[in-house]
mmCIF file with all atom_site columns, C-alpha atoms in Angstrom:
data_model
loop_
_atom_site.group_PDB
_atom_site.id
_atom_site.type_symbol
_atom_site.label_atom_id
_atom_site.label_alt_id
_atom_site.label_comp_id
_atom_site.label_asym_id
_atom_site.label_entity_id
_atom_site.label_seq_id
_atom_site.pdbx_PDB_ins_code
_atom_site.Cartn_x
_atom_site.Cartn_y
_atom_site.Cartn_z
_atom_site.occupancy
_atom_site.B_iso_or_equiv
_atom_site.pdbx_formal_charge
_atom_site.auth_seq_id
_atom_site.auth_comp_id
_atom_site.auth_asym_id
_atom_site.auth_atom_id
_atom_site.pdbx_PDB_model_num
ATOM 1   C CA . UNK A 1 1   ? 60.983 -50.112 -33.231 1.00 0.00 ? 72  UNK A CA 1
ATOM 2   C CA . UNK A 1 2   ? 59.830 -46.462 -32.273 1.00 0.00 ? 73  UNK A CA 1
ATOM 3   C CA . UNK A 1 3   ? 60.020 -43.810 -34.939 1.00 0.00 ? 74  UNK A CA 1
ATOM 4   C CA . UNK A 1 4   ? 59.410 -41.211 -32.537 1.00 0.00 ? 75  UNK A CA 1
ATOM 5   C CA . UNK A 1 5   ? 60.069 -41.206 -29.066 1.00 0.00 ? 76  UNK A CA 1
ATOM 6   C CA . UNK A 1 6   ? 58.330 -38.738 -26.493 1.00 0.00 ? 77  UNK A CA 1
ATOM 7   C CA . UNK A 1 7   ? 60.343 -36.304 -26.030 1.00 0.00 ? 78  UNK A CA 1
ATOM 8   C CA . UNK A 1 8   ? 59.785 -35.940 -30.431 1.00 0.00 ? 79  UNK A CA 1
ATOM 9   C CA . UNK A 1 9   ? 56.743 -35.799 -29.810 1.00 0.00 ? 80  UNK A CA 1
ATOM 10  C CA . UNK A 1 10  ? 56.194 -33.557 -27.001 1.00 0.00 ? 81  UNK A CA 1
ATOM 11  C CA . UNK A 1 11  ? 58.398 -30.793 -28.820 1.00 0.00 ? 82  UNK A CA 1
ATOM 12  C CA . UNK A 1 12  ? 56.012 -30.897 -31.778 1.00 0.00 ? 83  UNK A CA 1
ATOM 13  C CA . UNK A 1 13  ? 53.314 -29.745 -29.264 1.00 0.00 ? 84  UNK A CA 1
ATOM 14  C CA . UNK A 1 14  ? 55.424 -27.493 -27.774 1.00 0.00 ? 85  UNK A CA 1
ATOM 15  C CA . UNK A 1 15  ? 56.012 -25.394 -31.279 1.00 0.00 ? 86  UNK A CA 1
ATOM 16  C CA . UNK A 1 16  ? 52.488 -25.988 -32.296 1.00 0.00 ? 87  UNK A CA 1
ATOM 17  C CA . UNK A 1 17  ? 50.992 -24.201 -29.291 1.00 0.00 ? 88  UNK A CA 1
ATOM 18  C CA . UNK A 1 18  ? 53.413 -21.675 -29.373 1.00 0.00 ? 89  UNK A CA 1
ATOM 19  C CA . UNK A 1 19  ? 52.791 -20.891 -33.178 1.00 0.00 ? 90  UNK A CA 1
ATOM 20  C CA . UNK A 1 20  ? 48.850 -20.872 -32.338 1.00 0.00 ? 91  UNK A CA 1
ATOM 21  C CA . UNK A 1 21  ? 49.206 -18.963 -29.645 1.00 0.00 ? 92  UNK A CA 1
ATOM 22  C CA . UNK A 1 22  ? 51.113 -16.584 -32.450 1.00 0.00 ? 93  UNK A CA 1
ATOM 23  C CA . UNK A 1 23  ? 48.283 -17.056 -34.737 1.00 0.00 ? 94  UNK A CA 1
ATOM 24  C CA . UNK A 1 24  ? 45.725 -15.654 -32.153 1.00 0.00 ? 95  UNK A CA 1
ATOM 25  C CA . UNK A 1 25  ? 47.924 -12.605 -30.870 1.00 0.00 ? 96  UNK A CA 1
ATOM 26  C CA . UNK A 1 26  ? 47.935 -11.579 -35.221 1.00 0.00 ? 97  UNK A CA 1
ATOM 27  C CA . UNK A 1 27  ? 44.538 -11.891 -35.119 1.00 0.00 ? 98  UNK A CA 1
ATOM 28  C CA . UNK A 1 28  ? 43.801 -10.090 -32.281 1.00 0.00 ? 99  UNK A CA 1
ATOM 29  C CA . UNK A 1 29  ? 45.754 -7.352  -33.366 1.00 0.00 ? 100 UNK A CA 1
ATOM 30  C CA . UNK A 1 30  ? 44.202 -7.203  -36.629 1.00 0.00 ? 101 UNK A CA 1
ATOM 31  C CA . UNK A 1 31  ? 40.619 -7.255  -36.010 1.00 0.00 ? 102 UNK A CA 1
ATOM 32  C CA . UNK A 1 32  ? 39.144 -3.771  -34.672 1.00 0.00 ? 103 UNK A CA 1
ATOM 33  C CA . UNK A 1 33  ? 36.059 -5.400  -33.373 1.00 0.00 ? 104 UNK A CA 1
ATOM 34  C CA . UNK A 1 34  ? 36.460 -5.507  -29.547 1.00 0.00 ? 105 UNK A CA 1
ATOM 35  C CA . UNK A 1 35  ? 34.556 -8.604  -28.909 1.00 0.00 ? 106 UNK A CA 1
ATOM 36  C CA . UNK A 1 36  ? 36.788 -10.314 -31.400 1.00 0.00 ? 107 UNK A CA 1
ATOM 37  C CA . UNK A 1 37  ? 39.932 -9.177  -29.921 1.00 0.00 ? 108 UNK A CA 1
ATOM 38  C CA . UNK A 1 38  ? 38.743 -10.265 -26.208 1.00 0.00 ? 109 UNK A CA 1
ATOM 39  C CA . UNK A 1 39  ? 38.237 -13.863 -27.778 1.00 0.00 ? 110 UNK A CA 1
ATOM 40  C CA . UNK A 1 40  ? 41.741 -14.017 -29.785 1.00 0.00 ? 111 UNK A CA 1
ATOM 41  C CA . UNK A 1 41  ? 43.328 -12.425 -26.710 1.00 0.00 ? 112 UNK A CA 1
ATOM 42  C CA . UNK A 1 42  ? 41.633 -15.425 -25.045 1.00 0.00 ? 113 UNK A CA 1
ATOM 43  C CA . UNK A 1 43  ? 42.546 -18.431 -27.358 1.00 0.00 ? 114 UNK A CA 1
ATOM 44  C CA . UNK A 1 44  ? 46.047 -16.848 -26.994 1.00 0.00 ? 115 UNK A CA 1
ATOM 45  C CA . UNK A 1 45  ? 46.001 -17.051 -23.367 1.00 0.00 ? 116 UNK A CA 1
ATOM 46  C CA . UNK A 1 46  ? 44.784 -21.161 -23.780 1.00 0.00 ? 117 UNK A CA 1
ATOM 47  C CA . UNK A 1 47  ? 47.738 -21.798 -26.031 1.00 0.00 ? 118 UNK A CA 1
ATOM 48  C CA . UNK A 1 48  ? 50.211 -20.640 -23.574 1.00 0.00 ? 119 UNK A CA 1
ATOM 49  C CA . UNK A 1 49  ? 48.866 -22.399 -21.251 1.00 0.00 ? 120 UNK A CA 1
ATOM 50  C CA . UNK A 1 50  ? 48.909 -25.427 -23.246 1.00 0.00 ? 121 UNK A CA 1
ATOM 51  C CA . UNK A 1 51  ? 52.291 -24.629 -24.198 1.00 0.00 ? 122 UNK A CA 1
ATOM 52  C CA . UNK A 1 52  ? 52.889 -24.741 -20.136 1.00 0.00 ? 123 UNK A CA 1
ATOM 53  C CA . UNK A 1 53  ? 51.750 -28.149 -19.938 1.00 0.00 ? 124 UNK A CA 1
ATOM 54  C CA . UNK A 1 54  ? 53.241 -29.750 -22.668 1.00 0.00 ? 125 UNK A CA 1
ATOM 55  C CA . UNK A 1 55  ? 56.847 -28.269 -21.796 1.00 0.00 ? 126 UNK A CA 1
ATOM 56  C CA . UNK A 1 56  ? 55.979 -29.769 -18.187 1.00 0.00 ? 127 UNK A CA 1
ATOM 57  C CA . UNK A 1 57  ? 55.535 -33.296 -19.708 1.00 0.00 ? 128 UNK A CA 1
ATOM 58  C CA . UNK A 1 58  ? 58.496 -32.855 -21.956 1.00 0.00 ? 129 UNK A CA 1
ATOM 59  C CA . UNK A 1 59  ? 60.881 -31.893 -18.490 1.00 0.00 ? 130 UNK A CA 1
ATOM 60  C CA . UNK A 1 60  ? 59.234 -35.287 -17.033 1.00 0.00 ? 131 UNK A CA 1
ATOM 61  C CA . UNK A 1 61  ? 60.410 -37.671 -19.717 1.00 0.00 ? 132 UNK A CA 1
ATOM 62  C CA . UNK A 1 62  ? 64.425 -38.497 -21.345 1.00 0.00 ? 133 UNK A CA 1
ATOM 63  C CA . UNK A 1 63  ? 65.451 -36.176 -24.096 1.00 0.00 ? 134 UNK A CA 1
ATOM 64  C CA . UNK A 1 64  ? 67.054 -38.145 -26.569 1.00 0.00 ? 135 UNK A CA 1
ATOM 65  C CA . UNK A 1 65  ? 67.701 -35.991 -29.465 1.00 0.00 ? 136 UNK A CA 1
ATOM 66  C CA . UNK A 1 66  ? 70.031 -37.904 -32.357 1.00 0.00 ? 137 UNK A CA 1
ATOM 67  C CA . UNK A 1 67  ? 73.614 -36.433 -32.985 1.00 0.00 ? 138 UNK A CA 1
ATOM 68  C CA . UNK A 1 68  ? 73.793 -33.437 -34.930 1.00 0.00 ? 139 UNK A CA 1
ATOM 69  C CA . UNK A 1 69  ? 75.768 -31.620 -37.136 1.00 0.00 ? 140 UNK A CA 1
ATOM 70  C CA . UNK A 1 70  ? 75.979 -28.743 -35.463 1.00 0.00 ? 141 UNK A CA 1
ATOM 71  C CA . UNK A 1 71  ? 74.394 -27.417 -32.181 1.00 0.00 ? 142 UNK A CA 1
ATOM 72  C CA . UNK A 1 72  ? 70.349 -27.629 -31.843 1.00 0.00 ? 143 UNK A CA 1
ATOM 73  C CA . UNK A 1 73  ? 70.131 -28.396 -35.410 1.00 0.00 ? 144 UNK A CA 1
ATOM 74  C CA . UNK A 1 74  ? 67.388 -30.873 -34.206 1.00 0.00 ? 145 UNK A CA 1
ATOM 75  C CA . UNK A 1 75  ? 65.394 -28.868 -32.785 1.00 0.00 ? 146 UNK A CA 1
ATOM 76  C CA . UNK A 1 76  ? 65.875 -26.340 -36.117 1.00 0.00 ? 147 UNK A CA 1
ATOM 77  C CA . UNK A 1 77  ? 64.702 -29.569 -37.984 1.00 0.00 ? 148 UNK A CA 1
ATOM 78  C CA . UNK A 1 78  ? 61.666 -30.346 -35.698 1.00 0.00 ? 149 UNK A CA 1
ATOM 79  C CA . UNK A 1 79  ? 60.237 -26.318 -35.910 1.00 0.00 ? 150 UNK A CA 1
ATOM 80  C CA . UNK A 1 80  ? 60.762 -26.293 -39.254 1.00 0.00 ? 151 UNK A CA 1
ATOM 81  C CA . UNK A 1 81  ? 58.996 -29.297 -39.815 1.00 0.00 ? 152 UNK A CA 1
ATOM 82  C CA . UNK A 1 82  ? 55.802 -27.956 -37.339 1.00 0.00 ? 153 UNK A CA 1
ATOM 83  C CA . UNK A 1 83  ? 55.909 -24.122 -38.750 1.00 0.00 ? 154 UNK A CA 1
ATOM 84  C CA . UNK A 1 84  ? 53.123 -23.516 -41.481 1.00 0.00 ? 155 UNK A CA 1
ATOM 85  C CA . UNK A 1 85  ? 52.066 -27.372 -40.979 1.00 0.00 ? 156 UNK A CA 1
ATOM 86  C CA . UNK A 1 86  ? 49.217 -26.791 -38.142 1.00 0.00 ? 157 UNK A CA 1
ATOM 87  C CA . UNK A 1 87  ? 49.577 -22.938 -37.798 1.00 0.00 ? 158 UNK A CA 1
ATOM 88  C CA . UNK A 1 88  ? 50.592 -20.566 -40.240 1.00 0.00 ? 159 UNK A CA 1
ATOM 89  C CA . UNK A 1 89  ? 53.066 -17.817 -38.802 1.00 0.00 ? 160 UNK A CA 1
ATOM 90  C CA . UNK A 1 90  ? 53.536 -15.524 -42.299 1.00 0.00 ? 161 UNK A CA 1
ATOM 91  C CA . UNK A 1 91  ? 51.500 -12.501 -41.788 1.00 0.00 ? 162 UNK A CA 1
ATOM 92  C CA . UNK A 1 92  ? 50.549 -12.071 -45.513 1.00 0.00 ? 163 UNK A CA 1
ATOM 93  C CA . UNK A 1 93  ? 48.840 -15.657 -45.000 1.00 0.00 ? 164 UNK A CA 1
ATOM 94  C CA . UNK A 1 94  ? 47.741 -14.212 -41.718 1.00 0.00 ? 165 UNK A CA 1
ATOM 95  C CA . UNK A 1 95  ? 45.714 -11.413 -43.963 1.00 0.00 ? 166 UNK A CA 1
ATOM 96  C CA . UNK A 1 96  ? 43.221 -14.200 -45.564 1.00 0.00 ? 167 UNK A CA 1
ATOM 97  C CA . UNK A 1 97  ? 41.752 -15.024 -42.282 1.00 0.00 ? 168 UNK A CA 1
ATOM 98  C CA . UNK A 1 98  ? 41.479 -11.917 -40.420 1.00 0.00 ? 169 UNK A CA 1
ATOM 99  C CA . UNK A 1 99  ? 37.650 -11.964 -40.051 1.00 0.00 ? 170 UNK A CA 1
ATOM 100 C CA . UNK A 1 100 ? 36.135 -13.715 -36.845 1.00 0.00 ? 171 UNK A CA 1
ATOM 101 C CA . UNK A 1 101 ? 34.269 -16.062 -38.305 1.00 0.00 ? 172 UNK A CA 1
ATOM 102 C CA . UNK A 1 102 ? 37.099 -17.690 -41.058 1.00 0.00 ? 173 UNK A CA 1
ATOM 103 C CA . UNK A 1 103 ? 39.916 -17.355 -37.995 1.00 0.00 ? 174 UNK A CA 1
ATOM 104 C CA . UNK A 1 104 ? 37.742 -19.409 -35.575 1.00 0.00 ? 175 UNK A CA 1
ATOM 105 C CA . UNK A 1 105 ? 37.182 -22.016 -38.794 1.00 0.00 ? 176 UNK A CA 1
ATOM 106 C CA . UNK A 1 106 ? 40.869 -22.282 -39.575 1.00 0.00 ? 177 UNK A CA 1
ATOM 107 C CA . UNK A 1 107 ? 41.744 -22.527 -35.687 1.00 0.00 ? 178 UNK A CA 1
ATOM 108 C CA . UNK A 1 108 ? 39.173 -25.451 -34.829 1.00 0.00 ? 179 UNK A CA 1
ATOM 109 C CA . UNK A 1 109 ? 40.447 -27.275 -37.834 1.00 0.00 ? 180 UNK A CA 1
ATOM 110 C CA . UNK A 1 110 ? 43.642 -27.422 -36.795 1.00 0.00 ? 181 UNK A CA 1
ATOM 111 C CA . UNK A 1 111 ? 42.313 -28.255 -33.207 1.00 0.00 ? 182 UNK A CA 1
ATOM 112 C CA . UNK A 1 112 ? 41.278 -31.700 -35.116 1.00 0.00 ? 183 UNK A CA 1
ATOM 113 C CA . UNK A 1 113 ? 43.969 -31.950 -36.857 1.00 0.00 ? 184 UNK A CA 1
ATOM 114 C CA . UNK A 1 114 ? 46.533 -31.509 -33.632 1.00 0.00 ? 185 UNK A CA 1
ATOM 115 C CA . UNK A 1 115 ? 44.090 -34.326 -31.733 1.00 0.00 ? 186 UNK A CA 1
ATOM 116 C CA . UNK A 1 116 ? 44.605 -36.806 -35.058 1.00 0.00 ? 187 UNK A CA 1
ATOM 117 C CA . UNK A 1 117 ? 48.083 -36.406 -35.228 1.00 0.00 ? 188 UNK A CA 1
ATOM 118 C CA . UNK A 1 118 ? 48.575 -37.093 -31.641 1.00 0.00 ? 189 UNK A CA 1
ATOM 119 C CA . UNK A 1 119 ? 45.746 -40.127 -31.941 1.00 0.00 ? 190 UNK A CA 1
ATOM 120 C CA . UNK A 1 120 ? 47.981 -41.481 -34.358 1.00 0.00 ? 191 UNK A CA 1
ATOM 121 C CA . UNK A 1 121 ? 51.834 -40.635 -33.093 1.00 0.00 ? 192 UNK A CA 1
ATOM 122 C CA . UNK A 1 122 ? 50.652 -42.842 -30.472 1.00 0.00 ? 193 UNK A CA 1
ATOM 123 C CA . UNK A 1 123 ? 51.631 -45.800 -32.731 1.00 0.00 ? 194 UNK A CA 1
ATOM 124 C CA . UNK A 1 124 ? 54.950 -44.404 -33.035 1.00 0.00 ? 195 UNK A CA 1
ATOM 125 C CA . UNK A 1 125 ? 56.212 -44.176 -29.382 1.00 0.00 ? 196 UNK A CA 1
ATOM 126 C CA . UNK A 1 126 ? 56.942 -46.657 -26.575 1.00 0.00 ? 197 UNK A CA 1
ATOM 127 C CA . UNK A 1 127 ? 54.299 -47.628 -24.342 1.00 0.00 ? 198 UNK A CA 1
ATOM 128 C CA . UNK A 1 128 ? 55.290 -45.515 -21.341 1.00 0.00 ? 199 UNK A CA 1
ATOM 129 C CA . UNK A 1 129 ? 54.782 -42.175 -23.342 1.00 0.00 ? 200 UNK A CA 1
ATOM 130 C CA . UNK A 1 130 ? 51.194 -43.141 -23.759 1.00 0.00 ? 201 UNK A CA 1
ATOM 131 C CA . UNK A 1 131 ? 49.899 -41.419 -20.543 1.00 0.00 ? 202 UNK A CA 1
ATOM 132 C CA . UNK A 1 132 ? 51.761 -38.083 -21.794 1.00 0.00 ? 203 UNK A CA 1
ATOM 133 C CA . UNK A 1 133 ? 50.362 -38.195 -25.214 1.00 0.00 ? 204 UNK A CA 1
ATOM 134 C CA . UNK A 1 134 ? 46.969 -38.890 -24.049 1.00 0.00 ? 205 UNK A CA 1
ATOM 135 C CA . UNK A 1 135 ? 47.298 -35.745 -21.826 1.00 0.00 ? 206 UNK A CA 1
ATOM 136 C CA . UNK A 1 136 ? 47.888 -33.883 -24.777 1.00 0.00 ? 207 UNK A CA 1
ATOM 137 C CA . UNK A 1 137 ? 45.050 -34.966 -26.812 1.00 0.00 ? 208 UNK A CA 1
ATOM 138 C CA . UNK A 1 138 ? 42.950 -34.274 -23.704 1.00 0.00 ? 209 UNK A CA 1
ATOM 139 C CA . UNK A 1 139 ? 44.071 -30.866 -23.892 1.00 0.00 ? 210 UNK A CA 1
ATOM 140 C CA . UNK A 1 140 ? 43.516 -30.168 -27.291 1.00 0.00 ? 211 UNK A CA 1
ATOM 141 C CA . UNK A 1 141 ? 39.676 -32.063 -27.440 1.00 0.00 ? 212 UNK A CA 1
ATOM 142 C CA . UNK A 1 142 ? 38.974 -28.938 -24.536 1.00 0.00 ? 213 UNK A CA 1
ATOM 143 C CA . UNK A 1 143 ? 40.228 -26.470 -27.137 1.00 0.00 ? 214 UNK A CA 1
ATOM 144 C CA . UNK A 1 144 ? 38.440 -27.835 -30.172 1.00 0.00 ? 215 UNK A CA 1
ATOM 145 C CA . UNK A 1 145 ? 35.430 -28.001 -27.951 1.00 0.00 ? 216 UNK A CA 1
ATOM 146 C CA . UNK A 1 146 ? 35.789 -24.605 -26.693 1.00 0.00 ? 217 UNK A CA 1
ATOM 147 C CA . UNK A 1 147 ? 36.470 -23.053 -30.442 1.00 0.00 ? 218 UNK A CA 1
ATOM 148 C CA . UNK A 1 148 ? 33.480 -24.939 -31.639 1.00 0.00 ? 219 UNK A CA 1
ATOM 149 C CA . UNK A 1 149 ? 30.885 -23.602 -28.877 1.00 0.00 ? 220 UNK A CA 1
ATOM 150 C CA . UNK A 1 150 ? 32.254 -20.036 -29.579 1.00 0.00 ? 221 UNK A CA 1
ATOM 151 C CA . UNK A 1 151 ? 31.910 -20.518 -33.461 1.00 0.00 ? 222 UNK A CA 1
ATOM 152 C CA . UNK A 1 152 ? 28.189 -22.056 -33.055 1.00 0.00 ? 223 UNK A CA 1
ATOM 153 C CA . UNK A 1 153 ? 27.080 -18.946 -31.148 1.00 0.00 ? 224 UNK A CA 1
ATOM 154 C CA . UNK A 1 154 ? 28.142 -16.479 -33.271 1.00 0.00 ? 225 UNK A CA 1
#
């Protein structure tokens, strides 16, 4: 029996691109150094795009959200769950990692983090939702990789 089905699943991506692509637009705006803000700016522009793709998949597959107590509690239930888990979104925790270096740090871990909790949903869904979640880890191996050959060349 499925804990999660892929529609679950493909919402958590949803919020957790859209609260990294948060996380980069703070850090842009914090960070007076140019070349820093061109690269959040960037990684902003990636998680929306992400964020794209993964609402894409999650039009292509059955919604099948439980009954609720009251309308979109659900979905209440399944940002809450996501928000400060993979990307923070308070600003005073924002202020610990405004420099360059600590913000790329924090952002590739939780590239690894997205592609092991993904790697292991897997085990949680149907079959058929398979080729959508490996779409998403795809995605988010490009990320890491681009976050890590930014960090080792600063």
């Amino acid at each position: 029996m499925s804990v999660f089905v892929a529609s679950d699943v493909l919402k958590f991506a949803v919020r957790m691109e859209e609260n990294g692509g948060n996380f980069y637009r703070k850090a842009a705006e914090l960070t007076e150094k140019s070349e820093a803000k061109k690269l959040f700016e960037f990684l902003a522009s990636e998680e929306d795009e992400h964020k794209k793709t993964f609402a894409t998949f999650l039009s292509q597959v059955t919604v099948n959200d439980p009954p609720e107590g009251y309308p979109g509690e659900y979905l209440a239930y399944l940002h809450n769950y996501i928000d400060g888990k993979v990307f923070f979104t308070k600003d005073s925790e924002m202020a610990k990692t405004i420099d360059t270096a600590s913000a790329l740090d924090f952002a590739i871990q939780r590239e690894m983090d997205s592609i092991l909790y993904y790697t292991e949903l897997k085990k949680f869904v149907n079959d058929s939702a398979h080729k959508s979640i490996d779409a998403i880890i795809d995605e988010e191996r490009r990320h890491f990789a681009q976050l890590s050959e930014i960090r080792k060349n600063m």
